[in-house]
Amino acid sequence: MELLIEKDSAAVAVRAADIITEFIPEQPTLGLATGSTPVETYRELIQRYESGEISFAGCRAFLLDEYVGLPHEHVQSYYQTIRRDFTRAIDIADEDVHSPNGAADDLARAAADYEAAIEEAGGVDVQILGIGTNGHIGFNEPGSSLSSLTRKKALHPQTVQDNARFFAEGEEVPRQAITQGLGTIMRARRILLLATGAKKAPAVAALAEGPVSAFCPASVLQWHRYATIIVDEAAAGELKNIEYYRFAAANR
Ligand code: F6R
């Protein structure tokens, strides 16, 4: 696992965009996270597209997750969010941006279909991840099986609370999602996990330096062959081995 510490969230976004840009000539299948953390990276990639530096033609994208009960049209569905934050501003065909169907009658079937669609596409080349304050990735909450596949999960009350900021006052915040499993995420060839801000510092420390444990789902990335964790100084605040990470980054 590689840990890169950047000055602030803007520098995290540039670093992440640099790595993604290296993959672009291969027309990669991208794994996209929603939430607030990757938004700056998406903006950086949009700028590079607009300046003619990169093109996403031929790329495909798979989202990590989708809320249960929100139709595609809902403004807070991840289907809409990723289009608003990223894909409508670049040259990726809309039908090549996939997400689980959280409004399906048969959610188990929708989850299995999504898992199969990722596999049929040849898997994810570069997976972008955020991390929850409780260590979740996708919506694999603490206690999730480390080899889980795409399925319906109940969100943790903390996650529901963290996500409430995106919903109008009085509006019900979803309590379930269809999420890629930890086993699904682990199949991605390259993983980039981004974390910014002091609130994420305990989760980052548990992910990188704690035991591999379902209690911190992101810690499964310690088993991944090519995972890069890019954090700002605030999110790096609780790392014990920080001197080594800085040394290793300077001596890559
Ligand atoms: C979103 C997702 C979540 C978020 C995590 C962090 O698709 O899968 O795991 O990445 O909840 O969210 P932010 O970035 O809003 O702090």
PDB file of C-alpha atoms and ligand atoms in Angstrom:
ATOM      1  CA  MET A   1       0.000   0.000   0.000  1.00  0.00           C
ATOM      2  CA  GLU A   2       1.319   3.409  -0.971  1.00  0.00           C
ATOM      3  CA  LEU A   3       0.507   6.463   1.142  1.00  0.00           C
ATOM      4  CA  LEU A   4       0.888   9.908  -0.380  1.00  0.00           C
ATOM      5  CA  ILE A   5       0.473  12.960   1.837  1.00  0.00           C
ATOM      6  CA  GLU A   6      -0.361  16.236   0.130  1.00  0.00           C
ATOM      7  CA  LYS A   7      -0.628  19.743   1.554  1.00  0.00           C
ATOM      8  CA  ASP A   8      -4.376  20.211   1.081  1.00  0.00           C
ATOM      9  CA  SER A   9      -7.423  18.919  -0.741  1.00  0.00           C
ATOM     10  CA  ALA A  10      -6.530  20.803  -3.940  1.00  0.00           C
ATOM     11  CA  ALA A  11      -3.154  19.041  -4.054  1.00  0.00           C
ATOM     12  CA  VAL A  12      -4.856  15.687  -3.376  1.00  0.00           C
ATOM     13  CA  ALA A  13      -7.090  16.312  -6.396  1.00  0.00           C
ATOM     14  CA  VAL A  14      -4.139  17.159  -8.664  1.00  0.00           C
ATOM     15  CA  ARG A  15      -2.229  14.067  -7.534  1.00  0.00           C
ATOM     16  CA  ALA A  16      -5.247  11.794  -8.085  1.00  0.00           C
ATOM     17  CA  ALA A  17      -5.938  13.357 -11.491  1.00  0.00           C
ATOM     18  CA  ASP A  18      -2.277  12.849 -12.468  1.00  0.00           C
ATOM     19  CA  ILE A  19      -2.550   9.118 -11.764  1.00  0.00           C
ATOM     20  CA  ILE A  20      -5.883   8.778 -13.592  1.00  0.00           C
ATOM     21  CA  THR A  21      -4.463  10.745 -16.540  1.00  0.00           C
ATOM     22  CA  GLU A  22      -1.704   8.139 -16.918  1.00  0.00           C
ATOM     23  CA  PHE A  23      -4.392   5.496 -17.561  1.00  0.00           C
ATOM     24  CA  ILE A  24      -6.390   7.509 -20.107  1.00  0.00           C
ATOM     25  CA  PRO A  25      -4.561   6.295 -23.244  1.00  0.00           C
ATOM     26  CA  GLU A  26      -5.680   2.737 -22.347  1.00  0.00           C
ATOM     27  CA  GLN A  27      -9.365   3.789 -22.372  1.00  0.00           C
ATOM     28  CA  PRO A  28      -9.833   2.438 -18.859  1.00  0.00           C
ATOM     29  CA  THR A  29     -12.972   1.355 -17.120  1.00  0.00           C
ATOM     30  CA  LEU A  30     -13.263   3.772 -14.238  1.00  0.00           C
ATOM     31  CA  GLY A  31     -14.796   2.988 -10.865  1.00  0.00           C
ATOM     32  CA  LEU A  32     -16.348   6.185  -9.546  1.00  0.00           C
ATOM     33  CA  ALA A  33     -17.193   7.174  -5.990  1.00  0.00           C
ATOM     34  CA  THR A  34     -19.711   9.875  -5.228  1.00  0.00           C
ATOM     35  CA  GLY A  35     -19.755  11.929  -2.006  1.00  0.00           C
ATOM     36  CA  SER A  36     -17.867  15.177  -1.515  1.00  0.00           C
ATOM     37  CA  THR A  37     -14.230  14.017  -1.445  1.00  0.00           C
ATOM     38  CA  PRO A  38     -13.636  13.182  -5.138  1.00  0.00           C
ATOM     39  CA  VAL A  39     -15.481  16.252  -6.446  1.00  0.00           C
ATOM     40  CA  GLU A  40     -12.280  18.334  -6.668  1.00  0.00           C
ATOM     41  CA  THR A  41     -10.570  15.500  -8.539  1.00  0.00           C
ATOM     42  CA  TYR A  42     -13.484  15.358 -10.976  1.00  0.00           C
ATOM     43  CA  ARG A  43     -13.201  19.134 -11.464  1.00  0.00           C
ATOM     44  CA  GLU A  44      -9.499  18.784 -12.162  1.00  0.00           C
ATOM     45  CA  LEU A  45     -10.194  16.036 -14.730  1.00  0.00           C
ATOM     46  CA  ILE A  46     -12.907  18.161 -16.360  1.00  0.00           C
ATOM     47  CA  GLN A  47     -10.405  21.025 -16.710  1.00  0.00           C
ATOM     48  CA  ARG A  48      -7.887  18.717 -18.321  1.00  0.00           C
ATOM     49  CA  TYR A  49     -10.574  17.494 -20.718  1.00  0.00           C
ATOM     50  CA  GLU A  50     -11.638  21.049 -21.558  1.00  0.00           C
ATOM     51  CA  SER A  51      -8.069  22.119 -22.209  1.00  0.00           C
ATOM     52  CA  GLY A  52      -7.670  19.206 -24.648  1.00  0.00           C
ATOM     53  CA  GLU A  53      -5.106  17.393 -22.495  1.00  0.00           C
ATOM     54  CA  ILE A  54      -7.212  14.233 -22.143  1.00  0.00           C
ATOM     55  CA  SER A  55     -10.260  12.588 -23.688  1.00  0.00           C
ATOM     56  CA  PHE A  56     -12.507  10.000 -22.063  1.00  0.00           C
ATOM     57  CA  ALA A  57     -13.773   8.650 -25.385  1.00  0.00           C
ATOM     58  CA  GLY A  58     -13.953   4.867 -25.170  1.00  0.00           C
ATOM     59  CA  CYS A  59     -13.938   4.842 -21.355  1.00  0.00           C
ATOM     60  CA  ARG A  60     -16.649   3.247 -19.297  1.00  0.00           C
ATOM     61  CA  ALA A  61     -17.613   3.968 -15.717  1.00  0.00           C
ATOM     62  CA  PHE A  62     -19.195   2.006 -12.883  1.00  0.00           C
ATOM     63  CA  LEU A  63     -20.427   3.680  -9.734  1.00  0.00           C
ATOM     64  CA  LEU A  64     -19.729   2.140  -6.377  1.00  0.00           C
ATOM     65  CA  ASP A  65     -23.214   2.351  -5.022  1.00  0.00           C
ATOM     66  CA  GLU A  66     -26.742   3.730  -5.174  1.00  0.00           C
ATOM     67  CA  TYR A  67     -29.344   4.509  -2.544  1.00  0.00           C
ATOM     68  CA  VAL A  68     -32.283   2.131  -2.290  1.00  0.00           C
ATOM     69  CA  GLY A  69     -35.629   3.747  -3.023  1.00  0.00           C
ATOM     70  CA  LEU A  70     -34.364   6.728  -5.022  1.00  0.00           C
ATOM     71  CA  PRO A  71     -35.364   6.664  -8.681  1.00  0.00           C
ATOM     72  CA  HIS A  72     -32.810   7.844 -11.260  1.00  0.00           C
ATOM     73  CA  GLU A  73     -34.614  11.180 -11.504  1.00  0.00           C
ATOM     74  CA  HIS A  74     -34.068  11.998  -7.815  1.00  0.00           C
ATOM     75  CA  VAL A  75     -31.605  14.857  -7.520  1.00  0.00           C
ATOM     76  CA  GLN A  76     -29.660  13.068  -4.751  1.00  0.00           C
ATOM     77  CA  SER A  77     -29.529   9.687  -6.496  1.00  0.00           C
ATOM     78  CA  TYR A  78     -25.955   8.788  -7.282  1.00  0.00           C
ATOM     79  CA  TYR A  79     -27.093   8.284 -10.879  1.00  0.00           C
ATOM     80  CA  GLN A  80     -27.758  12.049 -11.051  1.00  0.00           C
ATOM     81  CA  THR A  81     -24.935  13.098  -8.762  1.00  0.00           C
ATOM     82  CA  ILE A  82     -22.136  11.622 -10.853  1.00  0.00           C
ATOM     83  CA  ARG A  83     -23.574  13.133 -14.033  1.00  0.00           C
ATOM     84  CA  ARG A  84     -23.828  16.553 -12.354  1.00  0.00           C
ATOM     85  CA  ASP A  85     -20.389  16.394 -10.721  1.00  0.00           C
ATOM     86  CA  PHE A  86     -18.451  14.767 -13.530  1.00  0.00           C
ATOM     87  CA  THR A  87     -19.625  12.750 -16.486  1.00  0.00           C
ATOM     88  CA  ARG A  88     -21.956  15.208 -18.237  1.00  0.00           C
ATOM     89  CA  ALA A  89     -18.978  17.591 -18.554  1.00  0.00           C
ATOM     90  CA  ILE A  90     -16.706  15.092 -20.321  1.00  0.00           C
ATOM     91  CA  ASP A  91     -16.861  12.984 -23.478  1.00  0.00           C
ATOM     92  CA  ILE A  92     -18.052   9.734 -21.961  1.00  0.00           C
ATOM     93  CA  ALA A  93     -21.269   8.353 -23.438  1.00  0.00           C
ATOM     94  CA  ASP A  94     -24.135   8.558 -20.965  1.00  0.00           C
ATOM     95  CA  GLU A  95     -25.052   4.900 -21.521  1.00  0.00           C
ATOM     96  CA  ASP A  96     -21.495   3.955 -20.541  1.00  0.00           C
ATOM     97  CA  VAL A  97     -21.973   5.344 -17.029  1.00  0.00           C
ATOM     98  CA  HIS A  98     -23.436   2.497 -14.991  1.00  0.00           C
ATOM     99  CA  SER A  99     -24.933   2.396 -11.517  1.00  0.00           C
ATOM    100  CA  PRO A 100     -26.911  -0.150  -9.509  1.00  0.00           C
ATOM    101  CA  ASN A 101     -30.677   0.154  -9.808  1.00  0.00           C
ATOM    102  CA  GLY A 102     -31.721   1.135  -6.294  1.00  0.00           C
ATOM    103  CA  ALA A 103     -35.346   1.502  -7.408  1.00  0.00           C
ATOM    104  CA  ALA A 104     -35.688  -2.099  -8.649  1.00  0.00           C
ATOM    105  CA  ASP A 105     -38.502  -4.294  -7.300  1.00  0.00           C
ATOM    106  CA  ASP A 106     -36.061  -7.159  -6.941  1.00  0.00           C
ATOM    107  CA  LEU A 107     -32.992  -5.632  -5.300  1.00  0.00           C
ATOM    108  CA  ALA A 108     -31.115  -8.938  -4.965  1.00  0.00           C
ATOM    109  CA  ARG A 109     -31.459  -9.425  -8.707  1.00  0.00           C
ATOM    110  CA  ALA A 110     -30.418  -5.842  -9.441  1.00  0.00           C
ATOM    111  CA  ALA A 111     -27.299  -6.347  -7.306  1.00  0.00           C
ATOM    112  CA  ALA A 112     -26.375  -9.625  -9.017  1.00  0.00           C
ATOM    113  CA  ASP A 113     -26.935  -8.033 -12.450  1.00  0.00           C
ATOM    114  CA  TYR A 114     -24.620  -5.173 -11.519  1.00  0.00           C
ATOM    115  CA  GLU A 115     -21.893  -7.515 -10.348  1.00  0.00           C
ATOM    116  CA  ALA A 116     -22.217  -9.427 -13.647  1.00  0.00           C
ATOM    117  CA  ALA A 117     -22.120  -6.212 -15.701  1.00  0.00           C
ATOM    118  CA  ILE A 118     -18.798  -5.209 -14.114  1.00  0.00           C
ATOM    119  CA  GLU A 119     -17.379  -8.612 -14.870  1.00  0.00           C
ATOM    120  CA  GLU A 120     -18.666  -8.592 -18.460  1.00  0.00           C
ATOM    121  CA  ALA A 121     -17.006  -5.214 -18.976  1.00  0.00           C
ATOM    122  CA  GLY A 122     -13.701  -6.832 -18.035  1.00  0.00           C
ATOM    123  CA  GLY A 123     -13.542  -5.378 -14.521  1.00  0.00           C
ATOM    124  CA  VAL A 124     -12.544  -1.967 -13.232  1.00  0.00           C
ATOM    125  CA  ASP A 125      -9.109  -0.621 -14.160  1.00  0.00           C
ATOM    126  CA  VAL A 126      -8.938   2.340 -11.781  1.00  0.00           C
ATOM    127  CA  GLN A 127     -11.238   2.551  -8.781  1.00  0.00           C
ATOM    128  CA  ILE A 128     -11.613   5.886  -6.993  1.00  0.00           C
ATOM    129  CA  LEU A 129     -12.725   5.606  -3.375  1.00  0.00           C
ATOM    130  CA  GLY A 130     -13.622   7.921  -0.531  1.00  0.00           C
ATOM    131  CA  ILE A 131     -13.817   6.692   3.052  1.00  0.00           C
ATOM    132  CA  GLY A 132     -16.530   7.148   5.657  1.00  0.00           C
ATOM    133  CA  THR A 133     -15.720   8.431   9.138  1.00  0.00           C
ATOM    134  CA  ASN A 134     -16.340   4.866  10.344  1.00  0.00           C
ATOM    135  CA  GLY A 135     -13.998   3.303   7.787  1.00  0.00           C
ATOM    136  CA  HIS A 136     -16.604   2.271   5.213  1.00  0.00           C
ATOM    137  CA  ILE A 137     -15.801   2.133   1.505  1.00  0.00           C
ATOM    138  CA  GLY A 138     -18.700   2.008  -0.900  1.00  0.00           C
ATOM    139  CA  PHE A 139     -21.449   1.396   1.639  1.00  0.00           C
ATOM    140  CA  ASN A 140     -19.689  -1.563   3.199  1.00  0.00           C
ATOM    141  CA  GLU A 141     -20.252  -0.622   6.798  1.00  0.00           C
ATOM    142  CA  PRO A 142     -18.262  -2.019   9.746  1.00  0.00           C
ATOM    143  CA  GLY A 143     -18.954  -5.732   9.985  1.00  0.00           C
ATOM    144  CA  SER A 144     -19.174  -6.235   6.205  1.00  0.00           C
ATOM    145  CA  SER A 145     -17.677  -9.438   4.883  1.00  0.00           C
ATOM    146  CA  LEU A 146     -14.218  -8.800   3.492  1.00  0.00           C
ATOM    147  CA  SER A 147     -15.095 -10.898   0.437  1.00  0.00           C
ATOM    148  CA  SER A 148     -18.627  -9.550  -0.113  1.00  0.00           C
ATOM    149  CA  LEU A 149     -20.067  -8.935  -3.577  1.00  0.00           C
ATOM    150  CA  THR A 150     -22.596  -6.335  -4.725  1.00  0.00           C
ATOM    151  CA  ARG A 151     -25.664  -6.472  -2.489  1.00  0.00           C
ATOM    152  CA  LYS A 152     -28.163  -4.454  -0.484  1.00  0.00           C
ATOM    153  CA  LYS A 153     -26.776  -3.090   2.790  1.00  0.00           C
ATOM    154  CA  ALA A 154     -28.320  -1.109   5.613  1.00  0.00           C
ATOM    155  CA  LEU A 155     -26.363   2.092   6.181  1.00  0.00           C
ATOM    156  CA  HIS A 156     -24.887   2.778   9.608  1.00  0.00           C
ATOM    157  CA  PRO A 157     -26.810   5.437  11.569  1.00  0.00           C
ATOM    158  CA  GLN A 158     -23.589   7.526  11.492  1.00  0.00           C
ATOM    159  CA  THR A 159     -23.569   7.342   7.676  1.00  0.00           C
ATOM    160  CA  VAL A 160     -27.234   8.344   7.521  1.00  0.00           C
ATOM    161  CA  GLN A 161     -26.347  11.302   9.739  1.00  0.00           C
ATOM    162  CA  ASP A 162     -23.256  12.192   7.661  1.00  0.00           C
ATOM    163  CA  ASN A 163     -25.326  12.076   4.445  1.00  0.00           C
ATOM    164  CA  ALA A 164     -28.211  14.135   5.828  1.00  0.00           C
ATOM    165  CA  ARG A 165     -26.393  17.295   4.675  1.00  0.00           C
ATOM    166  CA  PHE A 166     -27.212  16.427   1.064  1.00  0.00           C
ATOM    167  CA  PHE A 167     -30.964  16.166   1.658  1.00  0.00           C
ATOM    168  CA  ALA A 168     -33.513  18.916   2.228  1.00  0.00           C
ATOM    169  CA  GLU A 169     -34.661  19.492   5.790  1.00  0.00           C
ATOM    170  CA  GLY A 170     -37.479  17.127   6.666  1.00  0.00           C
ATOM    171  CA  GLU A 171     -36.713  14.863   3.696  1.00  0.00           C
ATOM    172  CA  GLU A 172     -36.103  11.249   4.583  1.00  0.00           C
ATOM    173  CA  VAL A 173     -32.439  10.232   4.234  1.00  0.00           C
ATOM    174  CA  PRO A 174     -32.119   6.746   2.689  1.00  0.00           C
ATOM    175  CA  ARG A 175     -31.160   3.978   5.107  1.00  0.00           C
ATOM    176  CA  GLN A 176     -30.185   1.321   2.576  1.00  0.00           C
ATOM    177  CA  ALA A 177     -28.019   1.155  -0.511  1.00  0.00           C
ATOM    178  CA  ILE A 178     -26.941  -1.318  -3.156  1.00  0.00           C
ATOM    179  CA  THR A 179     -23.168  -1.307  -2.949  1.00  0.00           C
ATOM    180  CA  GLN A 180     -20.293  -3.080  -4.612  1.00  0.00           C
ATOM    181  CA  GLY A 181     -18.895  -5.479  -2.045  1.00  0.00           C
ATOM    182  CA  LEU A 182     -15.399  -5.432  -0.614  1.00  0.00           C
ATOM    183  CA  GLY A 183     -14.599  -8.461  -2.770  1.00  0.00           C
ATOM    184  CA  THR A 184     -15.857  -6.564  -5.838  1.00  0.00           C
ATOM    185  CA  ILE A 185     -13.757  -3.502  -5.023  1.00  0.00           C
ATOM    186  CA  MET A 186     -10.686  -5.654  -4.397  1.00  0.00           C
ATOM    187  CA  ARG A 187     -10.839  -6.934  -7.991  1.00  0.00           C
ATOM    188  CA  ALA A 188     -10.105  -3.469  -9.393  1.00  0.00           C
ATOM    189  CA  ARG A 189      -6.617  -3.401 -10.859  1.00  0.00           C
ATOM    190  CA  ARG A 190      -5.628  -0.082  -9.302  1.00  0.00           C
ATOM    191  CA  ILE A 191      -7.231   1.616  -6.334  1.00  0.00           C
ATOM    192  CA  LEU A 192      -7.012   5.274  -5.375  1.00  0.00           C
ATOM    193  CA  LEU A 193      -8.529   6.128  -2.004  1.00  0.00           C
ATOM    194  CA  LEU A 194      -8.837   9.834  -1.261  1.00  0.00           C
ATOM    195  CA  ALA A 195      -9.358  11.363   2.174  1.00  0.00           C
ATOM    196  CA  THR A 196      -9.296  14.988   3.257  1.00  0.00           C
ATOM    197  CA  GLY A 197      -9.949  16.824   6.508  1.00  0.00           C
ATOM    198  CA  ALA A 198      -9.318  16.024  10.164  1.00  0.00           C
ATOM    199  CA  LYS A 199     -12.649  14.193  10.513  1.00  0.00           C
ATOM    200  CA  LYS A 200     -11.219  11.397   8.369  1.00  0.00           C
ATOM    201  CA  ALA A 201      -7.945  11.077  10.325  1.00  0.00           C
ATOM    202  CA  PRO A 202      -9.031   8.208  12.644  1.00  0.00           C
ATOM    203  CA  ALA A 203     -10.448   6.215   9.704  1.00  0.00           C
ATOM    204  CA  VAL A 204      -7.267   6.752   7.664  1.00  0.00           C
ATOM    205  CA  ALA A 205      -5.094   5.567  10.566  1.00  0.00           C
ATOM    206  CA  ALA A 206      -7.273   2.478  11.056  1.00  0.00           C
ATOM    207  CA  LEU A 207      -7.232   1.726   7.330  1.00  0.00           C
ATOM    208  CA  ALA A 208      -3.457   1.960   6.949  1.00  0.00           C
ATOM    209  CA  GLU A 209      -2.119   0.961  10.354  1.00  0.00           C
ATOM    210  CA  GLY A 210      -4.842  -0.964  12.132  1.00  0.00           C
ATOM    211  CA  PRO A 211      -5.438  -4.684  11.833  1.00  0.00           C
ATOM    212  CA  VAL A 212      -7.206  -5.958   8.718  1.00  0.00           C
ATOM    213  CA  SER A 213     -10.656  -6.262  10.137  1.00  0.00           C
ATOM    214  CA  ALA A 214     -14.285  -6.082   9.094  1.00  0.00           C
ATOM    215  CA  PHE A 215     -14.576  -3.469  11.828  1.00  0.00           C
ATOM    216  CA  CYS A 216     -12.703  -1.080   9.514  1.00  0.00           C
ATOM    217  CA  PRO A 217     -13.814  -2.246   6.047  1.00  0.00           C
ATOM    218  CA  ALA A 218     -11.236  -0.059   4.244  1.00  0.00           C
ATOM    219  CA  SER A 219      -8.449  -1.996   5.992  1.00  0.00           C
ATOM    220  CA  VAL A 220      -9.053  -4.795   3.460  1.00  0.00           C
ATOM    221  CA  LEU A 221      -7.045  -2.618   1.060  1.00  0.00           C
ATOM    222  CA  GLN A 222      -3.911  -3.735   2.935  1.00  0.00           C
ATOM    223  CA  TRP A 223      -4.389  -6.923   0.905  1.00  0.00           C
ATOM    224  CA  HIS A 224      -4.634  -5.128  -2.437  1.00  0.00           C
ATOM    225  CA  ARG A 225      -1.619  -5.345  -4.736  1.00  0.00           C
ATOM    226  CA  TYR A 226      -1.819  -1.772  -5.929  1.00  0.00           C
ATOM    227  CA  ALA A 227      -3.683   0.569  -3.644  1.00  0.00           C
ATOM    228  CA  THR A 228      -2.654   4.203  -3.321  1.00  0.00           C
ATOM    229  CA  ILE A 229      -4.020   6.275  -0.452  1.00  0.00           C
ATOM    230  CA  ILE A 230      -3.848  10.022  -1.091  1.00  0.00           C
ATOM    231  CA  VAL A 231      -4.559  12.210   1.919  1.00  0.00           C
ATOM    232  CA  ASP A 232      -4.085  15.822   2.940  1.00  0.00           C
ATOM    233  CA  GLU A 233      -2.143  16.827   6.055  1.00  0.00           C
ATOM    234  CA  ALA A 234      -5.297  16.994   8.174  1.00  0.00           C
ATOM    235  CA  ALA A 235      -6.436  13.473   7.265  1.00  0.00           C
ATOM    236  CA  ALA A 236      -2.881  12.216   7.884  1.00  0.00           C
ATOM    237  CA  GLY A 237      -2.986  13.639  11.417  1.00  0.00           C
ATOM    238  CA  GLU A 238      -3.246  10.316  13.285  1.00  0.00           C
ATOM    239  CA  LEU A 239      -0.762   8.238  11.277  1.00  0.00           C
ATOM    240  CA  LYS A 240       2.062   6.820  13.387  1.00  0.00           C
ATOM    241  CA  ASN A 241       4.369   5.795  10.556  1.00  0.00           C
ATOM    242  CA  ILE A 242       4.134   9.183   8.860  1.00  0.00           C
ATOM    243  CA  GLU A 243       7.883   9.814   8.587  1.00  0.00           C
ATOM    244  CA  TYR A 244       8.280   6.647   6.569  1.00  0.00           C
ATOM    245  CA  TYR A 245       5.408   7.545   4.214  1.00  0.00           C
ATOM    246  CA  ARG A 246       7.021  10.918   3.505  1.00  0.00           C
ATOM    247  CA  PHE A 247      10.418   9.293   3.003  1.00  0.00           C
ATOM    248  CA  ALA A 248       9.003   6.597   0.715  1.00  0.00           C
ATOM    249  CA  ALA A 249       7.115   9.175  -1.368  1.00  0.00           C
ATOM    250  CA  ALA A 250      10.305  11.191  -1.800  1.00  0.00           C
ATOM    251  CA  ASN A 251      12.234   8.047  -2.787  1.00  0.00           C
ATOM    252  CA  ARG A 252       9.761   6.276  -5.103  1.00  0.00           C
TER     253      ARG A 252
HETATM  254  C1  F6R B   1     -19.903   7.158  -2.131  1.00  0.00           C
HETATM  255  C2  F6R B   1     -19.347   6.158  -1.236  1.00  0.00           C
HETATM  256  C3  F6R B   1     -18.961   6.469   0.165  1.00  0.00           C
HETATM  257  C4  F6R B   1     -18.200   7.777   0.328  1.00  0.00           C
HETATM  258  C5  F6R B   1     -17.900   8.032   1.794  1.00  0.00           C
HETATM  259  C6  F6R B   1     -17.198   9.353   2.008  1.00  0.00           C
HETATM  260  O1  F6R B   1     -20.117   6.605  -3.421  1.00  0.00           O
HETATM  261  O2  F6R B   1     -19.216   5.048  -1.654  1.00  0.00           O
HETATM  262  O3  F6R B   1     -18.164   5.415   0.661  1.00  0.00           O
HETATM  263  O4  F6R B   1     -17.024   7.733  -0.417  1.00  0.00           O
HETATM  264  O5  F6R B   1     -19.085   8.019   2.527  1.00  0.00           O
HETATM  265  O6  F6R B   1     -18.055  10.393   1.654  1.00  0.00           O
HETATM  266  P1  F6R B   1     -17.540  11.886   1.566  1.00  0.00           P
HETATM  267  O7  F6R B   1     -16.532  11.932   0.477  1.00  0.00           O
HETATM  268  O8  F6R B   1     -18.764  12.702   1.241  1.00  0.00           O
HETATM  269  O9  F6R B   1     -16.952  12.215   2.891  1.00  0.00           O
END
